[in-house]
């Protein structure tokens, strides 16, 4: 009796272990492909599932995340017969887990092989310069071809990027010399343009300095002329005022002649080279002598 109970307990434990071992928990972004009796049965999503022992089995666990595959450099030949190495990176995502599991034996190897042949075909239509300057075109063509080819495998190719383009050593050296010569040419042009600009600025500065100096001289001469004109005007005003005062004082003809004589004396002060002597100079001298005698008599009295 005890042996029978022990056997039942063992059988119960074995059944429990088998049933518990069939429990599967599917995580986020994962899909399980389940076969029943060797045929596709179901695709499990997120949650807890139970696998019937000895009948069901999980044949594939597929990640739905975007995945990255960096392929080894591929030897390609350009249109002008230049051999180079190019490596690419493919960004892909599984959209149909069933097709991914049953569509092709090794999806990653299939993508790598397809990427290599597609790259060779594209580069074969380009020359060296076109290959070095057409990364975007190469990326877009490869993405379109790979995406179309892998659609039946349940794979979506989102992007393809050319990582490195490695020409032969002699071509790299030639390109470096060309780039160095271009940099030296640009440096020479920049130096020449700088010297040209400096000379232009120097000439403009000299011209501006001459113009400013001429304007300053002109203003100084104008101010000097204005000062002389003002001096003459004030002198004339003073003379006119003197004549007006003499007239208001009702001076006789003798006084006016004396004034004329004073003016004549100023003219003969050594500043003029020609002296004009009036015709009535003798008469004027007699008048002056009489005035002197009259003055002396007044002083004596």
PDB file of C-alpha atoms in Angstrom:
ATOM      1  CA  UNK A   1       0.000   0.000   0.000  1.00  0.00           C
ATOM      2  CA  UNK A   2       2.766   2.411   0.861  1.00  0.00           C
ATOM      3  CA  UNK A   3       4.563   1.542  -2.346  1.00  0.00           C
ATOM      4  CA  UNK A   4       1.448   2.297  -4.369  1.00  0.00           C
ATOM      5  CA  UNK A   5       1.068   5.686  -2.714  1.00  0.00           C
ATOM      6  CA  UNK A   6       4.691   6.473  -3.404  1.00  0.00           C
ATOM      7  CA  UNK A   7       4.241   5.546  -7.070  1.00  0.00           C
ATOM      8  CA  UNK A   8       1.158   7.769  -7.328  1.00  0.00           C
ATOM      9  CA  UNK A   9       3.033  10.623  -5.727  1.00  0.00           C
ATOM     10  CA  UNK A  10       5.912  10.182  -8.140  1.00  0.00           C
ATOM     11  CA  UNK A  11       3.553  10.027 -11.107  1.00  0.00           C
ATOM     12  CA  UNK A  12       1.817  13.198  -9.868  1.00  0.00           C
ATOM     13  CA  UNK A  13       5.138  14.985  -9.484  1.00  0.00           C
ATOM     14  CA  UNK A  14       6.258  13.969 -12.959  1.00  0.00           C
ATOM     15  CA  UNK A  15       2.982  15.123 -14.502  1.00  0.00           C
ATOM     16  CA  UNK A  16       3.178  18.388 -12.565  1.00  0.00           C
ATOM     17  CA  UNK A  17       6.759  18.986 -13.726  1.00  0.00           C
ATOM     18  CA  UNK A  18       5.800  18.235 -17.317  1.00  0.00           C
ATOM     19  CA  UNK A  19       2.805  20.557 -17.187  1.00  0.00           C
ATOM     20  CA  UNK A  20       4.782  23.341 -15.521  1.00  0.00           C
ATOM     21  CA  UNK A  21       7.605  22.963 -18.027  1.00  0.00           C
ATOM     22  CA  UNK A  22       5.119  23.704 -20.802  1.00  0.00           C
ATOM     23  CA  UNK A  23       4.420  27.202 -19.499  1.00  0.00           C
ATOM     24  CA  UNK A  24       5.953  29.932 -21.671  1.00  0.00           C
ATOM     25  CA  UNK A  25       6.061  33.678 -21.012  1.00  0.00           C
ATOM     26  CA  UNK A  26       6.463  35.833 -24.114  1.00  0.00           C
ATOM     27  CA  UNK A  27       8.096  39.221 -23.521  1.00  0.00           C
ATOM     28  CA  UNK A  28       7.398  42.530 -25.236  1.00  0.00           C
ATOM     29  CA  UNK A  29       8.775  42.860 -28.809  1.00  0.00           C
ATOM     30  CA  UNK A  30       9.047  39.079 -29.072  1.00  0.00           C
ATOM     31  CA  UNK A  31       7.080  36.538 -31.087  1.00  0.00           C
ATOM     32  CA  UNK A  32       7.132  32.749 -30.686  1.00  0.00           C
ATOM     33  CA  UNK A  33       6.467  30.443 -33.628  1.00  0.00           C
ATOM     34  CA  UNK A  34       4.787  27.230 -32.424  1.00  0.00           C
ATOM     35  CA  UNK A  35       4.470  23.970 -34.347  1.00  0.00           C
ATOM     36  CA  UNK A  36       2.067  21.163 -33.477  1.00  0.00           C
ATOM     37  CA  UNK A  37       2.947  17.714 -34.663  1.00  0.00           C
ATOM     38  CA  UNK A  38       5.557  19.202 -37.018  1.00  0.00           C
ATOM     39  CA  UNK A  39       3.219  21.721 -38.699  1.00  0.00           C
ATOM     40  CA  UNK A  40       2.841  25.425 -38.089  1.00  0.00           C
ATOM     41  CA  UNK A  41       0.264  25.964 -35.383  1.00  0.00           C
ATOM     42  CA  UNK A  42       0.328  29.502 -34.000  1.00  0.00           C
ATOM     43  CA  UNK A  43       2.326  32.695 -33.411  1.00  0.00           C
ATOM     44  CA  UNK A  44       2.384  33.637 -29.753  1.00  0.00           C
ATOM     45  CA  UNK A  45       2.407  37.283 -28.722  1.00  0.00           C
ATOM     46  CA  UNK A  46       2.981  38.954 -25.344  1.00  0.00           C
ATOM     47  CA  UNK A  47       1.608  36.992 -22.368  1.00  0.00           C
ATOM     48  CA  UNK A  48       1.597  33.566 -20.689  1.00  0.00           C
ATOM     49  CA  UNK A  49       1.097  30.511 -22.908  1.00  0.00           C
ATOM     50  CA  UNK A  50       1.048  26.768 -22.326  1.00  0.00           C
ATOM     51  CA  UNK A  51       2.899  24.382 -24.566  1.00  0.00           C
ATOM     52  CA  UNK A  52       1.430  20.892 -24.793  1.00  0.00           C
ATOM     53  CA  UNK A  53       4.269  18.538 -23.960  1.00  0.00           C
ATOM     54  CA  UNK A  54       5.483  16.175 -26.702  1.00  0.00           C
ATOM     55  CA  UNK A  55       2.962  17.683 -29.137  1.00  0.00           C
ATOM     56  CA  UNK A  56       3.789  21.389 -29.435  1.00  0.00           C
ATOM     57  CA  UNK A  57       7.215  22.926 -29.731  1.00  0.00           C
ATOM     58  CA  UNK A  58       8.636  26.424 -30.203  1.00  0.00           C
ATOM     59  CA  UNK A  59      10.600  26.524 -33.459  1.00  0.00           C
ATOM     60  CA  UNK A  60      11.529  30.197 -33.439  1.00  0.00           C
ATOM     61  CA  UNK A  61      11.791  33.224 -31.181  1.00  0.00           C
ATOM     62  CA  UNK A  62      11.699  36.345 -33.290  1.00  0.00           C
ATOM     63  CA  UNK A  63      12.592  39.860 -32.104  1.00  0.00           C
ATOM     64  CA  UNK A  64      10.500  42.695 -33.559  1.00  0.00           C
ATOM     65  CA  UNK A  65      13.107  45.356 -32.730  1.00  0.00           C
ATOM     66  CA  UNK A  66      15.017  47.128 -35.476  1.00  0.00           C
ATOM     67  CA  UNK A  67      18.284  45.283 -35.901  1.00  0.00           C
ATOM     68  CA  UNK A  68      21.661  46.323 -37.297  1.00  0.00           C
ATOM     69  CA  UNK A  69      23.993  44.192 -39.329  1.00  0.00           C
ATOM     70  CA  UNK A  70      27.486  45.409 -40.186  1.00  0.00           C
ATOM     71  CA  UNK A  71      28.795  43.371 -43.102  1.00  0.00           C
ATOM     72  CA  UNK A  72      32.435  42.764 -43.937  1.00  0.00           C
ATOM     73  CA  UNK A  73      34.050  44.913 -46.685  1.00  0.00           C
ATOM     74  CA  UNK A  74      33.219  43.713 -50.178  1.00  0.00           C
ATOM     75  CA  UNK A  75      35.585  43.893 -53.147  1.00  0.00           C
ATOM     76  CA  UNK A  76      33.914  45.801 -55.993  1.00  0.00           C
ATOM     77  CA  UNK A  77      35.066  47.048 -59.402  1.00  0.00           C
ATOM     78  CA  UNK A  78      34.024  50.434 -60.757  1.00  0.00           C
ATOM     79  CA  UNK A  79      33.088  51.254 -64.327  1.00  0.00           C
ATOM     80  CA  UNK A  80      36.631  52.511 -65.015  1.00  0.00           C
ATOM     81  CA  UNK A  81      38.161  49.238 -63.664  1.00  0.00           C
ATOM     82  CA  UNK A  82      39.252  50.440 -60.225  1.00  0.00           C
ATOM     83  CA  UNK A  83      39.078  47.788 -57.517  1.00  0.00           C
ATOM     84  CA  UNK A  84      38.115  48.990 -54.046  1.00  0.00           C
ATOM     85  CA  UNK A  85      36.700  47.757 -50.756  1.00  0.00           C
ATOM     86  CA  UNK A  86      33.282  48.910 -49.543  1.00  0.00           C
ATOM     87  CA  UNK A  87      31.488  47.856 -46.361  1.00  0.00           C
ATOM     88  CA  UNK A  88      27.855  48.582 -45.614  1.00  0.00           C
ATOM     89  CA  UNK A  89      25.475  48.617 -42.645  1.00  0.00           C
ATOM     90  CA  UNK A  90      21.900  47.373 -43.028  1.00  0.00           C
ATOM     91  CA  UNK A  91      19.094  48.399 -40.657  1.00  0.00           C
ATOM     92  CA  UNK A  92      16.206  45.944 -40.849  1.00  0.00           C
ATOM     93  CA  UNK A  93      13.153  44.859 -38.886  1.00  0.00           C
ATOM     94  CA  UNK A  94      11.053  41.693 -38.865  1.00  0.00           C
ATOM     95  CA  UNK A  95       7.455  42.449 -39.833  1.00  0.00           C
ATOM     96  CA  UNK A  96       6.139  38.861 -40.263  1.00  0.00           C
ATOM     97  CA  UNK A  97       7.632  36.295 -37.864  1.00  0.00           C
ATOM     98  CA  UNK A  98       6.091  33.343 -39.711  1.00  0.00           C
ATOM     99  CA  UNK A  99       7.663  34.342 -43.041  1.00  0.00           C
ATOM    100  CA  UNK A 100      10.927  35.122 -41.266  1.00  0.00           C
ATOM    101  CA  UNK A 101      11.091  31.581 -39.847  1.00  0.00           C
ATOM    102  CA  UNK A 102       9.818  29.695 -42.878  1.00  0.00           C
ATOM    103  CA  UNK A 103      10.798  32.022 -45.728  1.00  0.00           C
ATOM    104  CA  UNK A 104      14.551  31.416 -45.933  1.00  0.00           C
ATOM    105  CA  UNK A 105      16.957  29.076 -44.182  1.00  0.00           C
ATOM    106  CA  UNK A 106      19.344  31.770 -42.891  1.00  0.00           C
ATOM    107  CA  UNK A 107      17.853  35.277 -43.211  1.00  0.00           C
ATOM    108  CA  UNK A 108      21.022  37.137 -42.131  1.00  0.00           C
ATOM    109  CA  UNK A 109      23.249  35.238 -44.534  1.00  0.00           C
ATOM    110  CA  UNK A 110      20.695  35.803 -47.279  1.00  0.00           C
ATOM    111  CA  UNK A 111      20.672  39.577 -46.623  1.00  0.00           C
ATOM    112  CA  UNK A 112      24.483  39.677 -46.590  1.00  0.00           C
ATOM    113  CA  UNK A 113      24.786  37.811 -49.895  1.00  0.00           C
ATOM    114  CA  UNK A 114      22.076  39.913 -51.509  1.00  0.00           C
ATOM    115  CA  UNK A 115      23.728  43.097 -50.225  1.00  0.00           C
ATOM    116  CA  UNK A 116      27.106  42.094 -51.719  1.00  0.00           C
ATOM    117  CA  UNK A 117      25.707  41.301 -55.171  1.00  0.00           C
ATOM    118  CA  UNK A 118      23.544  44.425 -55.207  1.00  0.00           C
ATOM    119  CA  UNK A 119      26.520  46.588 -54.234  1.00  0.00           C
ATOM    120  CA  UNK A 120      28.655  45.118 -57.015  1.00  0.00           C
ATOM    121  CA  UNK A 121      25.950  45.793 -59.590  1.00  0.00           C
ATOM    122  CA  UNK A 122      25.493  49.421 -58.486  1.00  0.00           C
ATOM    123  CA  UNK A 123      29.230  50.221 -58.314  1.00  0.00           C
ATOM    124  CA  UNK A 124      29.750  48.580 -61.717  1.00  0.00           C
ATOM    125  CA  UNK A 125      27.666  51.374 -63.276  1.00  0.00           C
ATOM    126  CA  UNK A 126      29.694  54.167 -61.603  1.00  0.00           C
ATOM    127  CA  UNK A 127      33.220  55.433 -62.141  1.00  0.00           C
ATOM    128  CA  UNK A 128      35.654  56.202 -59.317  1.00  0.00           C
ATOM    129  CA  UNK A 129      34.635  59.833 -58.845  1.00  0.00           C
ATOM    130  CA  UNK A 130      30.944  58.919 -59.034  1.00  0.00           C
ATOM    131  CA  UNK A 131      31.431  56.221 -56.392  1.00  0.00           C
ATOM    132  CA  UNK A 132      33.204  58.601 -54.016  1.00  0.00           C
ATOM    133  CA  UNK A 133      30.577  61.339 -54.396  1.00  0.00           C
ATOM    134  CA  UNK A 134      27.356  59.309 -54.693  1.00  0.00           C
ATOM    135  CA  UNK A 135      26.920  57.730 -51.261  1.00  0.00           C
ATOM    136  CA  UNK A 136      23.303  58.853 -50.985  1.00  0.00           C
ATOM    137  CA  UNK A 137      22.443  57.389 -54.387  1.00  0.00           C
ATOM    138  CA  UNK A 138      24.128  54.084 -53.513  1.00  0.00           C
ATOM    139  CA  UNK A 139      22.337  53.940 -50.148  1.00  0.00           C
ATOM    140  CA  UNK A 140      18.918  54.584 -51.667  1.00  0.00           C
ATOM    141  CA  UNK A 141      19.334  52.086 -54.508  1.00  0.00           C
ATOM    142  CA  UNK A 142      20.506  49.350 -52.147  1.00  0.00           C
ATOM    143  CA  UNK A 143      17.692  50.006 -49.704  1.00  0.00           C
ATOM    144  CA  UNK A 144      15.064  49.809 -52.444  1.00  0.00           C
ATOM    145  CA  UNK A 145      16.451  46.567 -53.933  1.00  0.00           C
ATOM    146  CA  UNK A 146      16.992  44.853 -50.572  1.00  0.00           C
ATOM    147  CA  UNK A 147      13.596  45.881 -49.245  1.00  0.00           C
ATOM    148  CA  UNK A 148      11.860  44.522 -52.319  1.00  0.00           C
ATOM    149  CA  UNK A 149      13.800  41.235 -52.219  1.00  0.00           C
ATOM    150  CA  UNK A 150      13.368  40.600 -48.485  1.00  0.00           C
ATOM    151  CA  UNK A 151       9.654  41.392 -48.409  1.00  0.00           C
ATOM    152  CA  UNK A 152       8.768  37.732 -48.997  1.00  0.00           C
ATOM    153  CA  UNK A 153      10.958  36.821 -46.018  1.00  0.00           C
ATOM    154  CA  UNK A 154       8.953  39.013 -43.638  1.00  0.00           C
ATOM    155  CA  UNK A 155      11.786  41.557 -43.369  1.00  0.00           C
ATOM    156  CA  UNK A 156      11.578  45.328 -43.817  1.00  0.00           C
ATOM    157  CA  UNK A 157      14.866  47.042 -44.743  1.00  0.00           C
ATOM    158  CA  UNK A 158      14.656  50.554 -43.297  1.00  0.00           C
ATOM    159  CA  UNK A 159      18.085  51.984 -44.192  1.00  0.00           C
ATOM    160  CA  UNK A 160      21.329  51.012 -45.863  1.00  0.00           C
ATOM    161  CA  UNK A 161      24.460  53.043 -45.182  1.00  0.00           C
ATOM    162  CA  UNK A 162      27.826  52.865 -46.944  1.00  0.00           C
ATOM    163  CA  UNK A 163      30.243  52.837 -44.017  1.00  0.00           C
ATOM    164  CA  UNK A 164      33.654  52.992 -45.704  1.00  0.00           C
ATOM    165  CA  UNK A 165      34.948  53.318 -49.262  1.00  0.00           C
ATOM    166  CA  UNK A 166      38.594  52.257 -49.482  1.00  0.00           C
ATOM    167  CA  UNK A 167      40.266  52.863 -52.866  1.00  0.00           C
ATOM    168  CA  UNK A 168      43.673  51.323 -53.658  1.00  0.00           C
ATOM    169  CA  UNK A 169      46.755  52.798 -51.983  1.00  0.00           C
ATOM    170  CA  UNK A 170      48.124  54.520 -55.101  1.00  0.00           C
ATOM    171  CA  UNK A 171      44.781  56.199 -55.755  1.00  0.00           C
ATOM    172  CA  UNK A 172      44.574  57.341 -52.115  1.00  0.00           C
ATOM    173  CA  UNK A 173      48.053  58.861 -52.384  1.00  0.00           C
ATOM    174  CA  UNK A 174      47.084  60.617 -55.630  1.00  0.00           C
ATOM    175  CA  UNK A 175      43.913  61.950 -54.012  1.00  0.00           C
ATOM    176  CA  UNK A 176      45.894  63.226 -51.027  1.00  0.00           C
ATOM    177  CA  UNK A 177      48.328  65.045 -53.352  1.00  0.00           C
ATOM    178  CA  UNK A 178      45.407  66.548 -55.231  1.00  0.00           C
ATOM    179  CA  UNK A 179      43.770  67.702 -52.004  1.00  0.00           C
ATOM    180  CA  UNK A 180      47.084  69.162 -50.797  1.00  0.00           C
ATOM    181  CA  UNK A 181      47.528  71.048 -54.068  1.00  0.00           C
ATOM    182  CA  UNK A 182      43.975  72.354 -53.828  1.00  0.00           C
ATOM    183  CA  UNK A 183      44.543  73.569 -50.278  1.00  0.00           C
ATOM    184  CA  UNK A 184      47.779  75.317 -51.333  1.00  0.00           C
ATOM    185  CA  UNK A 185      45.969  76.937 -54.268  1.00  0.00           C
ATOM    186  CA  UNK A 186      43.222  78.213 -51.987  1.00  0.00           C
ATOM    187  CA  UNK A 187      45.835  79.507 -49.536  1.00  0.00           C
ATOM    188  CA  UNK A 188      47.647  81.376 -52.339  1.00  0.00           C
ATOM    189  CA  UNK A 189      44.379  82.895 -53.527  1.00  0.00           C
ATOM    190  CA  UNK A 190      43.467  83.999 -50.013  1.00  0.00           C
ATOM    191  CA  UNK A 191      46.896  85.591 -49.481  1.00  0.00           C
ATOM    192  CA  UNK A 192      46.675  87.417 -52.834  1.00  0.00           C
ATOM    193  CA  UNK A 193      43.169  88.636 -52.067  1.00  0.00           C
ATOM    194  CA  UNK A 194      44.327  89.832 -48.639  1.00  0.00           C
ATOM    195  CA  UNK A 195      47.259  91.764 -50.128  1.00  0.00           C
ATOM    196  CA  UNK A 196      44.981  93.238 -52.801  1.00  0.00           C
ATOM    197  CA  UNK A 197      42.466  94.333 -50.195  1.00  0.00           C
ATOM    198  CA  UNK A 198      45.236  95.867 -48.060  1.00  0.00           C
ATOM    199  CA  UNK A 199      46.588  97.860 -51.014  1.00  0.00           C
ATOM    200  CA  UNK A 200      43.112  99.050 -51.949  1.00  0.00           C
ATOM    201  CA  UNK A 201      42.447 100.142 -48.372  1.00  0.00           C
ATOM    202  CA  UNK A 202      45.835 101.872 -48.208  1.00  0.00           C
ATOM    203  CA  UNK A 203      45.148 103.732 -51.475  1.00  0.00           C
ATOM    204  CA  UNK A 204      41.691 104.699 -50.295  1.00  0.00           C
ATOM    205  CA  UNK A 205      43.195 105.936 -47.017  1.00  0.00           C
ATOM    206  CA  UNK A 206      45.803 108.056 -48.843  1.00  0.00           C
ATOM    207  CA  UNK A 207      43.168 109.464 -51.181  1.00  0.00           C
ATOM    208  CA  UNK A 208      40.878 110.264 -48.284  1.00  0.00           C
ATOM    209  CA  UNK A 209      43.771 111.918 -46.427  1.00  0.00           C
ATOM    210  CA  UNK A 210      44.590 114.138 -49.453  1.00  0.00           C
ATOM    211  CA  UNK A 211      40.944 115.060 -49.838  1.00  0.00           C
ATOM    212  CA  UNK A 212      40.602 115.945 -46.155  1.00  0.00           C
ATOM    213  CA  UNK A 213      43.806 117.998 -46.251  1.00  0.00           C
ATOM    214  CA  UNK A 214      42.612 119.898 -49.341  1.00  0.00           C
ATOM    215  CA  UNK A 215      39.263 120.540 -47.700  1.00  0.00           C
ATOM    216  CA  UNK A 216      41.041 121.784 -44.551  1.00  0.00           C
ATOM    217  CA  UNK A 217      43.273 124.140 -46.594  1.00  0.00           C
ATOM    218  CA  UNK A 218      40.264 125.412 -48.502  1.00  0.00           C
ATOM    219  CA  UNK A 219      38.348 126.067 -45.277  1.00  0.00           C
ATOM    220  CA  UNK A 220      41.396 127.846 -43.792  1.00  0.00           C
ATOM    221  CA  UNK A 221      41.703 130.086 -46.861  1.00  0.00           C
ATOM    222  CA  UNK A 222      37.977 130.792 -46.796  1.00  0.00           C
ATOM    223  CA  UNK A 223      38.147 131.705 -43.116  1.00  0.00           C
ATOM    224  CA  UNK A 224      41.224 133.894 -43.744  1.00  0.00           C
ATOM    225  CA  UNK A 225      39.496 135.657 -46.637  1.00  0.00           C
ATOM    226  CA  UNK A 226      36.388 136.141 -44.551  1.00  0.00           C
ATOM    227  CA  UNK A 227      38.535 137.594 -41.734  1.00  0.00           C
ATOM    228  CA  UNK A 228      40.279 140.011 -44.109  1.00  0.00           C
ATOM    229  CA  UNK A 229      36.947 140.993 -45.635  1.00  0.00           C
ATOM    230  CA  UNK A 230      35.533 141.582 -42.177  1.00  0.00           C
ATOM    231  CA  UNK A 231      38.591 143.639 -41.222  1.00  0.00           C
ATOM    232  CA  UNK A 232      38.214 145.797 -44.338  1.00  0.00           C
ATOM    233  CA  UNK A 233      34.511 146.167 -43.691  1.00  0.00           C
ATOM    234  CA  UNK A 234      35.127 147.286 -40.100  1.00  0.00           C
ATOM    235  CA  UNK A 235      37.839 149.713 -41.291  1.00  0.00           C
ATOM    236  CA  UNK A 236      35.497 151.231 -43.818  1.00  0.00           C
ATOM    237  CA  UNK A 237      32.802 151.505 -41.212  1.00  0.00           C
ATOM    238  CA  UNK A 238      35.263 153.313 -38.902  1.00  0.00           C
ATOM    239  CA  UNK A 239      36.279 155.703 -41.698  1.00  0.00           C
ATOM    240  CA  UNK A 240      32.665 156.378 -42.567  1.00  0.00           C
ATOM    241  CA  UNK A 241      31.933 156.976 -38.901  1.00  0.00           C
ATOM    242  CA  UNK A 242      34.879 159.405 -38.700  1.00  0.00           C
ATOM    243  CA  UNK A 243      33.650 161.336 -41.722  1.00  0.00           C
ATOM    244  CA  UNK A 244      30.142 161.425 -40.279  1.00  0.00           C
ATOM    245  CA  UNK A 245      31.464 162.835 -36.973  1.00  0.00           C
ATOM    246  CA  UNK A 246      33.498 165.484 -38.807  1.00  0.00           C
ATOM    247  CA  UNK A 247      30.473 166.512 -40.814  1.00  0.00           C
ATOM    248  CA  UNK A 248      28.270 166.632 -37.738  1.00  0.00           C
ATOM    249  CA  UNK A 249      30.931 168.813 -36.051  1.00  0.00           C
ATOM    250  CA  UNK A 250      30.633 171.233 -39.052  1.00  0.00           C
ATOM    251  CA  UNK A 251      34.380 171.274 -39.674  1.00  0.00           C
ATOM    252  CA  UNK A 252      35.552 173.958 -42.152  1.00  0.00           C
ATOM    253  CA  UNK A 253      37.462 173.384 -45.349  1.00  0.00           C
ATOM    254  CA  UNK A 254      40.839 173.790 -43.621  1.00  0.00           C
ATOM    255  CA  UNK A 255      40.233 170.809 -41.292  1.00  0.00           C
ATOM    256  CA  UNK A 256      39.161 168.622 -44.238  1.00  0.00           C
ATOM    257  CA  UNK A 257      42.360 169.560 -46.045  1.00  0.00           C
ATOM    258  CA  UNK A 258      44.397 168.596 -42.977  1.00  0.00           C
ATOM    259  CA  UNK A 259      42.696 165.217 -42.966  1.00  0.00           C
ATOM    260  CA  UNK A 260      43.558 164.809 -46.620  1.00  0.00           C
ATOM    261  CA  UNK A 261      47.144 165.653 -45.837  1.00  0.00           C
ATOM    262  CA  UNK A 262      47.255 163.018 -43.074  1.00  0.00           C
ATOM    263  CA  UNK A 263      45.992 160.465 -45.560  1.00  0.00           C
ATOM    264  CA  UNK A 264      48.699 161.543 -47.953  1.00  0.00           C
ATOM    265  CA  UNK A 265      51.315 161.130 -45.212  1.00  0.00           C
ATOM    266  CA  UNK A 266      50.108 157.570 -44.616  1.00  0.00           C
ATOM    267  CA  UNK A 267      50.465 156.829 -48.304  1.00  0.00           C
ATOM    268  CA  UNK A 268      54.051 158.074 -48.189  1.00  0.00           C
ATOM    269  CA  UNK A 269      54.900 155.848 -45.200  1.00  0.00           C
ATOM    270  CA  UNK A 270      57.140 153.618 -47.297  1.00  0.00           C
ATOM    271  CA  UNK A 271      54.493 151.001 -48.113  1.00  0.00           C
ATOM    272  CA  UNK A 272      53.547 152.419 -51.526  1.00  0.00           C
ATOM    273  CA  UNK A 273      55.892 152.682 -54.501  1.00  0.00           C
ATOM    274  CA  UNK A 274      53.946 155.479 -56.191  1.00  0.00           C
ATOM    275  CA  UNK A 275      52.688 158.695 -54.571  1.00  0.00           C
ATOM    276  CA  UNK A 276      50.103 160.952 -56.213  1.00  0.00           C
ATOM    277  CA  UNK A 277      50.603 164.601 -55.198  1.00  0.00           C
ATOM    278  CA  UNK A 278      47.505 166.784 -55.342  1.00  0.00           C
ATOM    279  CA  UNK A 279      47.640 169.993 -57.408  1.00  0.00           C
ATOM    280  CA  UNK A 280      46.681 172.271 -54.459  1.00  0.00           C
ATOM    281  CA  UNK A 281      49.509 171.059 -52.232  1.00  0.00           C
ATOM    282  CA  UNK A 282      51.005 174.579 -51.896  1.00  0.00           C
ATOM    283  CA  UNK A 283      47.670 176.024 -50.948  1.00  0.00           C
ATOM    284  CA  UNK A 284      47.248 173.177 -48.403  1.00  0.00           C
ATOM    285  CA  UNK A 285      50.699 173.907 -46.905  1.00  0.00           C
ATOM    286  CA  UNK A 286      49.845 177.581 -46.480  1.00  0.00           C
ATOM    287  CA  UNK A 287      46.666 176.671 -44.703  1.00  0.00           C
ATOM    288  CA  UNK A 288      48.548 174.338 -42.353  1.00  0.00           C
ATOM    289  CA  UNK A 289      51.105 177.081 -41.566  1.00  0.00           C
ATOM    290  CA  UNK A 290      48.354 179.545 -40.714  1.00  0.00           C
ATOM    291  CA  UNK A 291      46.713 177.057 -38.401  1.00  0.00           C
ATOM    292  CA  UNK A 292      50.017 176.457 -36.623  1.00  0.00           C
ATOM    293  CA  UNK A 293      50.562 180.242 -36.076  1.00  0.00           C
ATOM    294  CA  UNK A 294      47.032 180.673 -34.800  1.00  0.00           C
ATOM    295  CA  UNK A 295      47.536 177.804 -32.351  1.00  0.00           C
ATOM    296  CA  UNK A 296      50.759 179.346 -31.008  1.00  0.00           C
ATOM    297  CA  UNK A 297      49.063 182.752 -30.434  1.00  0.00           C
ATOM    298  CA  UNK A 298      46.245 181.088 -28.524  1.00  0.00           C
ATOM    299  CA  UNK A 299      48.758 179.293 -26.335  1.00  0.00           C
ATOM    300  CA  UNK A 300      50.649 182.633 -25.638  1.00  0.00           C
ATOM    301  CA  UNK A 301      47.486 184.387 -24.578  1.00  0.00           C
TER     302      UNK A 301
END
